[in-house]
CSV table of C-alpha atoms in Angstrom, one decimal:
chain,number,residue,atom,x,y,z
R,1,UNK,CA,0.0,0.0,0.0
R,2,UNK,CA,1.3,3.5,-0.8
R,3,UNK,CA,1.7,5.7,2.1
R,4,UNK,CA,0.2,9.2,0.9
R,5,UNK,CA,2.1,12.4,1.7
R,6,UNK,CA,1.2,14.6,4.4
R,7,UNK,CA,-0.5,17.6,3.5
R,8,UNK,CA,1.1,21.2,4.2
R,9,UNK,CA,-0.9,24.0,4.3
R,10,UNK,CA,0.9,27.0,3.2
R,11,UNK,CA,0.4,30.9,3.0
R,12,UNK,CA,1.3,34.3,1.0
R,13,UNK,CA,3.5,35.1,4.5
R,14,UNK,CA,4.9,31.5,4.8
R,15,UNK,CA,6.0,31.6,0.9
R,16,UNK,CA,7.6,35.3,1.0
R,17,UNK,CA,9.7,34.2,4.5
R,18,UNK,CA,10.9,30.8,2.8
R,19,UNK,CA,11.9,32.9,-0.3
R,20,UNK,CA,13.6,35.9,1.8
R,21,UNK,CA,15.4,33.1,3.9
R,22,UNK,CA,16.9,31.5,0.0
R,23,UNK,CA,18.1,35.1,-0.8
R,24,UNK,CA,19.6,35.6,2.7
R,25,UNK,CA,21.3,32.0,2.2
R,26,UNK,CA,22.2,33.0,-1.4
R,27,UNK,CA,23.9,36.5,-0.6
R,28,UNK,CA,26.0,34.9,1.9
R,29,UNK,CA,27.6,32.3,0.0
R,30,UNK,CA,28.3,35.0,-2.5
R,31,UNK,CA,29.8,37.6,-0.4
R,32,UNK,CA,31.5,35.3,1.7
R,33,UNK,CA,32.8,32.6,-0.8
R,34,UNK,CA,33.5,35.3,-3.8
R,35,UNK,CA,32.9,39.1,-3.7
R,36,UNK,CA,35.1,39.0,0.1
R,37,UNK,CA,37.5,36.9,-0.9
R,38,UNK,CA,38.0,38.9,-4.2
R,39,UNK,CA,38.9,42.0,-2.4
R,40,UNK,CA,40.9,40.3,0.9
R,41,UNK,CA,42.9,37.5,-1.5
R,42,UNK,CA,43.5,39.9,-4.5
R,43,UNK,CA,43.3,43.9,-3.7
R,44,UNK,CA,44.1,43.7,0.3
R,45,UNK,CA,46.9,41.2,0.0
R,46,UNK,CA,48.1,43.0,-2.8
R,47,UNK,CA,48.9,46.3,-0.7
R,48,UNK,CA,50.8,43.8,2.1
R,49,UNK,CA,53.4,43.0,-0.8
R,50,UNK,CA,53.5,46.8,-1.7
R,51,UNK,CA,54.2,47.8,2.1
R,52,UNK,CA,56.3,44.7,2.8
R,53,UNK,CA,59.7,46.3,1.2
R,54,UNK,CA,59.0,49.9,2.8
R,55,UNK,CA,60.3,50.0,6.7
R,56,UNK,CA,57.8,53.5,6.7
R,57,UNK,CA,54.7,51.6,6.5
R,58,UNK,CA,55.9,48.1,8.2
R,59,UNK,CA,53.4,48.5,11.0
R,60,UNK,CA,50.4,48.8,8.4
R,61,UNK,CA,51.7,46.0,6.7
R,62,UNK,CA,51.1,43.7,10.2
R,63,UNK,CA,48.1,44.8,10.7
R,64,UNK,CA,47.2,44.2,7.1
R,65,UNK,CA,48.5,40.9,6.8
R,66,UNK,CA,46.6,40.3,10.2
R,67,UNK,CA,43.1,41.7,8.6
R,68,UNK,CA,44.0,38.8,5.8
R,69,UNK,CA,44.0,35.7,7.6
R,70,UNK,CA,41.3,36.8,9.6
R,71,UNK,CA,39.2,37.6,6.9
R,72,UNK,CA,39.7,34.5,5.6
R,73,UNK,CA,38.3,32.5,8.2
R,74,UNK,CA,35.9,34.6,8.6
R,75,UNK,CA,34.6,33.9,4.9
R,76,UNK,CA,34.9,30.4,4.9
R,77,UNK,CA,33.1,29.6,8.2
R,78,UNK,CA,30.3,32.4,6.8
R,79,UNK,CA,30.1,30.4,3.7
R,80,UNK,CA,29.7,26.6,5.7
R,81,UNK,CA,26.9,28.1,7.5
R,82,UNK,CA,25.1,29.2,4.7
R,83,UNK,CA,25.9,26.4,2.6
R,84,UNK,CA,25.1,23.8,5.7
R,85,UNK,CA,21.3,25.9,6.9
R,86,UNK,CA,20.6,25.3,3.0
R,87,UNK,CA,21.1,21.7,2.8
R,88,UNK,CA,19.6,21.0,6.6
R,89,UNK,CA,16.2,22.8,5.6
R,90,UNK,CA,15.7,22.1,1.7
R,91,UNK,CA,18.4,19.5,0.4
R,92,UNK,CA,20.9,19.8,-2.4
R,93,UNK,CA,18.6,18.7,-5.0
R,94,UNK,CA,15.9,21.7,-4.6
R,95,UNK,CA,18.2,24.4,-3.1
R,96,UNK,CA,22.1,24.3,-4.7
R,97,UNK,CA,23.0,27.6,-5.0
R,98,UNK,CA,24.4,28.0,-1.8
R,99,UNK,CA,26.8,24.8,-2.2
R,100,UNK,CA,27.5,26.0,-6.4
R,101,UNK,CA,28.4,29.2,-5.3
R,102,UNK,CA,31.2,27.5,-2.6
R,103,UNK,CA,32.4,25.7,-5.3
R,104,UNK,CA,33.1,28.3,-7.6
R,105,UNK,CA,34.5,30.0,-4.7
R,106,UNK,CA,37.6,27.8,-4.4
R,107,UNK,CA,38.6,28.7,-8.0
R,108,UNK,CA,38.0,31.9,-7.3
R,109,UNK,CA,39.8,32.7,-4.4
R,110,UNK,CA,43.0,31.1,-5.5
R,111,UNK,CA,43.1,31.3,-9.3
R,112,UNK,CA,42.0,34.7,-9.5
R,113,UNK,CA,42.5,36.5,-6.4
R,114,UNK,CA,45.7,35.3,-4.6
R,115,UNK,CA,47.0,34.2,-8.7
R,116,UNK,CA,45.9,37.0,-9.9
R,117,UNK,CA,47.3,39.4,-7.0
R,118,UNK,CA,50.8,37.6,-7.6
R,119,UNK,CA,50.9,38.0,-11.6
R,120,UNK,CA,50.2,42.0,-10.8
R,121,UNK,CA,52.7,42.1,-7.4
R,122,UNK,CA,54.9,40.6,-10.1
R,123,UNK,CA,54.8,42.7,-13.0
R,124,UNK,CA,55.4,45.7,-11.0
R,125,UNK,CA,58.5,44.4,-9.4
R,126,UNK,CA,57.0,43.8,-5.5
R,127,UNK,CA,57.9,40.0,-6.2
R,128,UNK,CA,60.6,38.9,-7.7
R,129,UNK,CA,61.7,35.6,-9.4
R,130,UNK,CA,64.9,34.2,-10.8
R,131,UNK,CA,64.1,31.4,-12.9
R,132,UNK,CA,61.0,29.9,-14.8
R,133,UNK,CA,61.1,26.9,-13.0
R,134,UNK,CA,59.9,29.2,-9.7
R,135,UNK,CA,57.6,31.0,-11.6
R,136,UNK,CA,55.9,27.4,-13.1
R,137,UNK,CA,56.0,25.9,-9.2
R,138,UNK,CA,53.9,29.1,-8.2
R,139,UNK,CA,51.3,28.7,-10.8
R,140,UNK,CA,51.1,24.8,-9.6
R,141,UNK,CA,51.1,25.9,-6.2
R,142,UNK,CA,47.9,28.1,-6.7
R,143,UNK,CA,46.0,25.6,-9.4
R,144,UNK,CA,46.6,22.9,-6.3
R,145,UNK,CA,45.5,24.5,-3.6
R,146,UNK,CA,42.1,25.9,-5.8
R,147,UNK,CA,41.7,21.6,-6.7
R,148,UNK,CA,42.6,20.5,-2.7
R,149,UNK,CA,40.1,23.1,-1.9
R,150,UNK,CA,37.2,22.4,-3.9
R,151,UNK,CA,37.7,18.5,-3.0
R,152,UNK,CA,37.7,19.5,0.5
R,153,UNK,CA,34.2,21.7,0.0
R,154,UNK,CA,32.3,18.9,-2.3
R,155,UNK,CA,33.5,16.3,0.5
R,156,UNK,CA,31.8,18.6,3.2
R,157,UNK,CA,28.3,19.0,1.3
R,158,UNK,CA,28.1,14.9,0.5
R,159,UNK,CA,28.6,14.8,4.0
R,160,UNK,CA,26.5,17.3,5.3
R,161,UNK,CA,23.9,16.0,2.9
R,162,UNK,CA,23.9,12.2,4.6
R,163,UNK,CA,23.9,14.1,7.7
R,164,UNK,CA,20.6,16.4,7.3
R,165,UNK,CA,18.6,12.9,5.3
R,166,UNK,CA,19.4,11.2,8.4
R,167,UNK,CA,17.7,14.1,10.1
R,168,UNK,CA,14.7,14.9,7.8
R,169,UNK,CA,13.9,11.4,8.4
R,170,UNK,CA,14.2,11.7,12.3
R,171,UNK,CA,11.8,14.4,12.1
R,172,UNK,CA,13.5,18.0,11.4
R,173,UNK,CA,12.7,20.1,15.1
R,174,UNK,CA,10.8,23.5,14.3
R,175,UNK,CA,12.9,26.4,14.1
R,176,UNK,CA,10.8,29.0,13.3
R,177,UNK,CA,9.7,30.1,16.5
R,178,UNK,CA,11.7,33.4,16.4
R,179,UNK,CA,12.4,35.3,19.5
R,180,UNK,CA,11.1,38.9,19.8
R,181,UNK,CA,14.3,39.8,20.2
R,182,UNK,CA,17.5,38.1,19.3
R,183,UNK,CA,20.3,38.6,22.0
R,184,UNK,CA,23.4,37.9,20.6
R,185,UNK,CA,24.9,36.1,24.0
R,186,UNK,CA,22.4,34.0,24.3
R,187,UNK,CA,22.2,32.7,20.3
R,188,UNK,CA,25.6,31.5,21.0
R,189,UNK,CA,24.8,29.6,23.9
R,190,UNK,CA,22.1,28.1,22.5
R,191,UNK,CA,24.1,27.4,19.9
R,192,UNK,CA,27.0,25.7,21.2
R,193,UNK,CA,24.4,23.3,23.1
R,194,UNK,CA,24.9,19.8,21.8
R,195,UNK,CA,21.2,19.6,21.6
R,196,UNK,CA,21.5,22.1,19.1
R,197,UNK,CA,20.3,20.5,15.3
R,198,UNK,CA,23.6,22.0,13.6
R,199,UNK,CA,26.3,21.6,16.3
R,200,UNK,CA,27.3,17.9,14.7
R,201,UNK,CA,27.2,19.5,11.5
R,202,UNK,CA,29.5,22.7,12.2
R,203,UNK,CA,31.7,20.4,14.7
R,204,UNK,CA,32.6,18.5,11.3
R,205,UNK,CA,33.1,21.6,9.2
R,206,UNK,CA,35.4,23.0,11.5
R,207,UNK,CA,37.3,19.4,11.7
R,208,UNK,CA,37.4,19.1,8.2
R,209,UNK,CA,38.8,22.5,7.7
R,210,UNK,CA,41.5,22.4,10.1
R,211,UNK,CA,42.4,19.5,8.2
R,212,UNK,CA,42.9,20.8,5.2
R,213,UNK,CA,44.1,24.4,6.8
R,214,UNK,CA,47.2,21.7,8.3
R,215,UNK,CA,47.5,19.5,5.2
R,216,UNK,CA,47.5,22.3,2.5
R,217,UNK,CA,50.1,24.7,4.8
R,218,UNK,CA,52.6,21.6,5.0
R,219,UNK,CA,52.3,20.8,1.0
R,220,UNK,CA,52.4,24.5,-0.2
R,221,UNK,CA,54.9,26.1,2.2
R,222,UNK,CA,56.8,23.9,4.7
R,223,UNK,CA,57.9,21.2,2.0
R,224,UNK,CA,58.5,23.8,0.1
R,225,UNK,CA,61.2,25.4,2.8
R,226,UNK,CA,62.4,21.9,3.9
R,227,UNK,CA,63.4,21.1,0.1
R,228,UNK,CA,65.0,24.7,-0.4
R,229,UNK,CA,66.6,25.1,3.1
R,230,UNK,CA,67.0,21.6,4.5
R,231,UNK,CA,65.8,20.6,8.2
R,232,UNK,CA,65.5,23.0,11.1
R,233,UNK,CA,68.8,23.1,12.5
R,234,UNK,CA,68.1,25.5,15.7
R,235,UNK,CA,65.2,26.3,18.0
R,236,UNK,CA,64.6,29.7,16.2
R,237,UNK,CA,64.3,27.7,12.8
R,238,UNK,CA,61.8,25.2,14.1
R,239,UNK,CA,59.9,28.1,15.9
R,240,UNK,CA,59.8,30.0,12.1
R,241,UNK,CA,59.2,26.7,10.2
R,242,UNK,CA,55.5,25.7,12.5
R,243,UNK,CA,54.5,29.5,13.0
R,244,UNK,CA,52.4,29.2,9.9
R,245,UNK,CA,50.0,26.0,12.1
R,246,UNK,CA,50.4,28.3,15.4
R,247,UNK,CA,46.8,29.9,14.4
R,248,UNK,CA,45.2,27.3,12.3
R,249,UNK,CA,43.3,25.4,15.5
R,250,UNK,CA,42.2,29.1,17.5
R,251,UNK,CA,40.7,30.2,14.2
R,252,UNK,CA,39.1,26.9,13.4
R,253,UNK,CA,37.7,26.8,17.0
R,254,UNK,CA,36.2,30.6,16.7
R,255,UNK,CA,34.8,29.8,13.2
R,256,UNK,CA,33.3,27.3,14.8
R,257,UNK,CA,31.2,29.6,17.2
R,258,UNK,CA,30.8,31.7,14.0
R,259,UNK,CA,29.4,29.1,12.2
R,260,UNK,CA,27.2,27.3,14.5
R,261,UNK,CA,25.6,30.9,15.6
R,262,UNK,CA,24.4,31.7,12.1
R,263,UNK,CA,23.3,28.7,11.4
R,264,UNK,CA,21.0,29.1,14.0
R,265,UNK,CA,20.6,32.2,13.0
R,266,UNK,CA,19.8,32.1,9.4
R,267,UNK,CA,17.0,29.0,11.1
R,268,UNK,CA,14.7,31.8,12.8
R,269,UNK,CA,13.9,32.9,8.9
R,270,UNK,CA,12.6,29.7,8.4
R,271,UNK,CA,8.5,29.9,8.3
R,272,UNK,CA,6.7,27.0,10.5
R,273,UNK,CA,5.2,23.8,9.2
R,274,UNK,CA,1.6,24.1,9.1
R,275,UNK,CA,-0.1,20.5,9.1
């Protein structure tokens, strides 16, 4: 016997708050996984190799490599909440965007931003390499870091799909009931409860990120100096050599708050089941 589908009563209001809550998702994802990372990867980073060489400006160029890496974070945790409230509430198959628009953001952030920012830093004499065979391990460097990072991003959505059909089929809970007012305190505590729907799926996020924040820093920059320079010989050169992991697990952990807080977030946008 075929079960028959339960039927949903829906309004005008119901309809315009699912369709704000797509164009919320979808702006994110866009401004976090491209527009952002366009300016921070190409432009920003860009003035931190024009102040790097001048001693006049060296505290600007700190702080500006600073604003960098924080952005960074900042738009990749942005994006996995996004991407992660989309597929919990609709699915891949009827709302994409969000998850398309991360994809195309790994290309974008590496092969035109951070490539894009060296060609220019390059042609106006900022960088400066010797021979071809540096130039052609650059442009590999960038092409696999844009590959290791749209692996790591389609891995996260299969995931994060199994993980919201297991859910849809435990019942989703109702997040609609929206607070009259949000406090921002207590959205993060409620947010970092385990009870909370999307803790599991931002715990993973922030896992599989750190992973490939540690694997992609080793294969891009440390083998890199370990092949030029040989091994650490001193305390100062083992110090220099792991400085670039030294943030990778604090920023992870934060863009985990980050994430899981929006998430729950974007969730109060969501209009209520009517049976």
């Amino acid at each position: 016997m075929k079960l028959q589908k339960r039927f949903v009563l829906t309004s005008k209001e119901d309809l315009i708050k699912d369709a704000r809550l797509r164009r919320i998702l979808t702006l994110t994802a866009l401004f976090s996984a491209v527009i952002v990372p366009l300016i921070n990867d190409g432009v920003i980073y860009t003035l931190v190799e024009f102040t790097a060489s001048d001693v006049a400006v060296l505290p600007l160029n700190y702080v500006l490599r600073y604003i960098v890496v924080i952005t960074r974070y900042l738009c990749v945790f942005v994006s996995f909440a996004a991407v992660i409230t989309g597929i919990y509430h609709y699915g891949y198959k009827t709302f994409k965007t969000p998850a398309v628009i991360l994809f195309c953001g790994s290309i974008v952030k590496y092969m035109f931003a951070q490539f894009g920012s060296y060609v220019f830093c390059y042609e106006q004499g900022y960088i400066y390499t010797a021979e071809v065979t540096d130039a052609a391990a650059v442009i590999f460097n960038y092409f696999f870091l844009a590959v290791f990072d749209l692996i790591k991003n389609v891995a996260l959505v299969i995931i994060c799909c199994r993980f919201a059909k297991k859910a849809r089929e435990n019942g989703l809970p109702d997040e609609s009931a929206k607070p009259e007012k949000i406090r921002l305190f207590k959205l993060i505590s409620a947010s970092l409860n385990k009870s909370n729907q999307f803790f599991g799926f931002c715990l993973f996020a922030a896992c599989i990120h750190m992973a490939y924040e540690i694997l992609s820093n080793f294969f891009s920059v440390t083998l890199f100096q370990l092949l030029t320079d040989g091994l650490p010989e001193t305390g100062l050169d083992y110090a220099a050599l792991l400085s670039g992991y030294a943030l990778i697990i604090p920023f992870c952990t934060v863009g985990f708050v980050i994430c899981c807080t929006l998430c729950l977030y974007f969730s109060y946008f969501k209009p209520a089941k009517r049976l």
